[in-house]
Amino acid sequence: MNKKKHLFAEDSFFLSRRKFMAVGAAFVAALAIPIGWFTSKLERRNEYIKARSQGLYKDDSLAKTRVSHANPAVEKYYKEFGGEPLGHMSHELLHTHFVDRTKLSS
């Protein structure tokens, strides 16, 4: 049986352990800065959306007319021009059609 001796020899590396850790820490910090910037922007955006929706709900709760069928302008439209709700004329004038434009933006 052939017994070989294995010797461990450390290869010379151009950075010492201390410098390697400093470079690694700088690299991690450089990656963390954009993530922190992005999350702060996202949090501010979410806060704005929340404040905006709270304001809209408050405005809706203070409005005198909260449903369309109790709106005097809508009642006047149907009496003078639109005919009856869900009728042909009111459908033609008031109904909106959805057009998918997602392919246009890409």
Short mmCIF file of C-alpha atoms in Angstrom, two decimals:
data_model
loop_
_atom_site.label_atom_id
_atom_site.label_comp_id
_atom_site.label_asym_id
_atom_site.label_seq_id
_atom_site.Cartn_x
_atom_site.Cartn_y
_atom_site.Cartn_z
CA MET A 1 0.00 0.00 0.00
CA ASN A 2 1.32 3.37 -1.02
CA LYS A 3 1.16 6.01 1.71
CA LYS A 4 1.40 9.57 0.46
CA LYS A 5 1.96 12.54 2.66
CA HIS A 6 -0.37 15.43 2.00
CA LEU A 7 0.88 18.77 3.09
CA PHE A 8 -1.33 21.82 3.42
CA ALA A 9 0.27 24.89 2.00
CA GLU A 10 -1.65 28.14 2.03
CA ASP A 11 -1.60 29.89 -1.30
CA SER A 12 -0.52 33.45 -1.29
CA PHE A 13 -3.50 35.72 -1.85
CA PHE A 14 -3.24 39.34 -2.88
CA LEU A 15 -5.47 40.49 0.02
CA SER A 16 -4.95 39.88 3.68
CA ARG A 17 -7.86 38.60 5.72
CA ARG A 18 -8.49 42.04 7.21
CA LYS A 19 -8.49 43.76 3.81
CA PHE A 20 -10.68 41.02 2.36
CA MET A 21 -13.28 41.62 5.10
CA ALA A 22 -13.13 45.38 4.50
CA VAL A 23 -13.68 44.91 0.77
CA GLY A 24 -16.55 42.50 1.47
CA ALA A 25 -18.18 44.96 3.87
CA ALA A 26 -17.86 47.78 1.33
CA PHE A 27 -19.41 45.55 -1.33
CA VAL A 28 -22.37 44.66 0.91
CA ALA A 29 -22.85 48.33 1.80
CA ALA A 30 -22.80 49.29 -1.87
CA LEU A 31 -25.53 46.74 -2.55
CA ALA A 32 -27.60 47.78 0.47
CA ILE A 33 -27.76 51.49 -0.37
CA PRO A 34 -29.95 51.13 -3.50
CA ILE A 35 -32.20 48.66 -1.69
CA GLY A 36 -32.70 51.14 1.15
CA TRP A 37 -33.42 53.93 -1.30
CA PHE A 38 -35.95 51.80 -3.16
CA THR A 39 -37.76 50.65 -0.02
CA SER A 40 -37.99 54.22 1.31
CA LYS A 41 -39.52 55.36 -2.00
CA LEU A 42 -41.95 52.44 -1.87
CA GLU A 43 -42.95 53.23 1.71
CA ARG A 44 -43.54 56.90 0.86
CA ARG A 45 -45.63 55.86 -2.15
CA ASN A 46 -47.73 53.54 0.01
CA GLU A 47 -48.20 56.27 2.63
CA TYR A 48 -49.36 58.67 -0.10
CA ILE A 49 -51.83 56.12 -1.49
CA LYS A 50 -53.19 55.43 1.99
CA ALA A 51 -53.62 59.16 2.74
CA ARG A 52 -55.26 59.73 -0.65
CA SER A 53 -57.75 56.90 -0.15
CA GLN A 54 -58.57 58.13 3.36
CA GLY A 55 -59.24 61.60 1.95
CA LEU A 56 -61.50 60.21 -0.77
CA TYR A 57 -63.46 58.14 1.74
CA LYS A 58 -63.84 61.21 3.95
CA ASP A 59 -65.07 63.30 1.01
CA ASP A 60 -67.54 60.57 0.07
CA SER A 61 -68.87 60.34 3.62
CA LEU A 62 -69.46 64.11 3.71
CA ALA A 63 -71.19 64.25 0.31
CA LYS A 64 -74.94 64.90 0.28
CA THR A 65 -75.55 62.59 -2.67
CA ARG A 66 -73.70 59.31 -2.28
CA VAL A 67 -75.50 57.11 -4.82
CA SER A 68 -76.15 57.87 -8.48
CA HIS A 69 -79.85 56.96 -8.46
CA ALA A 70 -80.46 59.66 -5.80
CA ASN A 71 -78.57 62.31 -7.76
CA PRO A 72 -80.93 65.10 -8.92
CA ALA A 73 -78.90 65.65 -12.10
CA VAL A 74 -79.26 61.98 -13.08
CA GLU A 75 -82.99 62.04 -12.31
CA LYS A 76 -83.35 65.16 -14.47
CA TYR A 77 -81.44 63.48 -17.32
CA TYR A 78 -83.79 60.50 -17.35
CA LYS A 79 -86.91 62.69 -17.14
CA GLU A 80 -85.92 65.06 -19.94
CA PHE A 81 -83.75 63.06 -22.30
CA GLY A 82 -82.59 59.57 -21.41
CA GLY A 83 -85.91 57.77 -21.29
CA GLU A 84 -85.69 54.99 -18.74
CA PRO A 85 -82.78 53.48 -16.84
CA LEU A 86 -81.22 50.55 -18.70
CA GLY A 87 -83.03 51.65 -21.86
CA HIS A 88 -81.50 51.69 -25.33
CA MET A 89 -80.84 55.45 -25.47
CA SER A 90 -79.30 55.63 -22.00
CA HIS A 91 -77.16 52.58 -22.79
CA GLU A 92 -75.86 54.18 -25.99
CA LEU A 93 -75.05 57.49 -24.28
CA LEU A 94 -73.80 56.39 -20.88
CA HIS A 95 -72.23 52.96 -21.36
CA THR A 96 -68.46 52.85 -21.67
CA HIS A 97 -66.47 50.26 -23.58
CA PHE A 98 -63.17 48.83 -22.41
CA VAL A 99 -60.31 48.77 -24.88
CA ASP A 100 -57.29 46.68 -23.91
CA ARG A 101 -54.23 48.89 -24.42
CA THR A 102 -51.64 46.78 -22.63
CA LYS A 103 -50.06 45.74 -25.92
CA LEU A 104 -49.63 49.37 -26.96
CA SER A 105 -47.47 50.23 -23.95
CA SER A 106 -45.03 47.36 -24.42
#
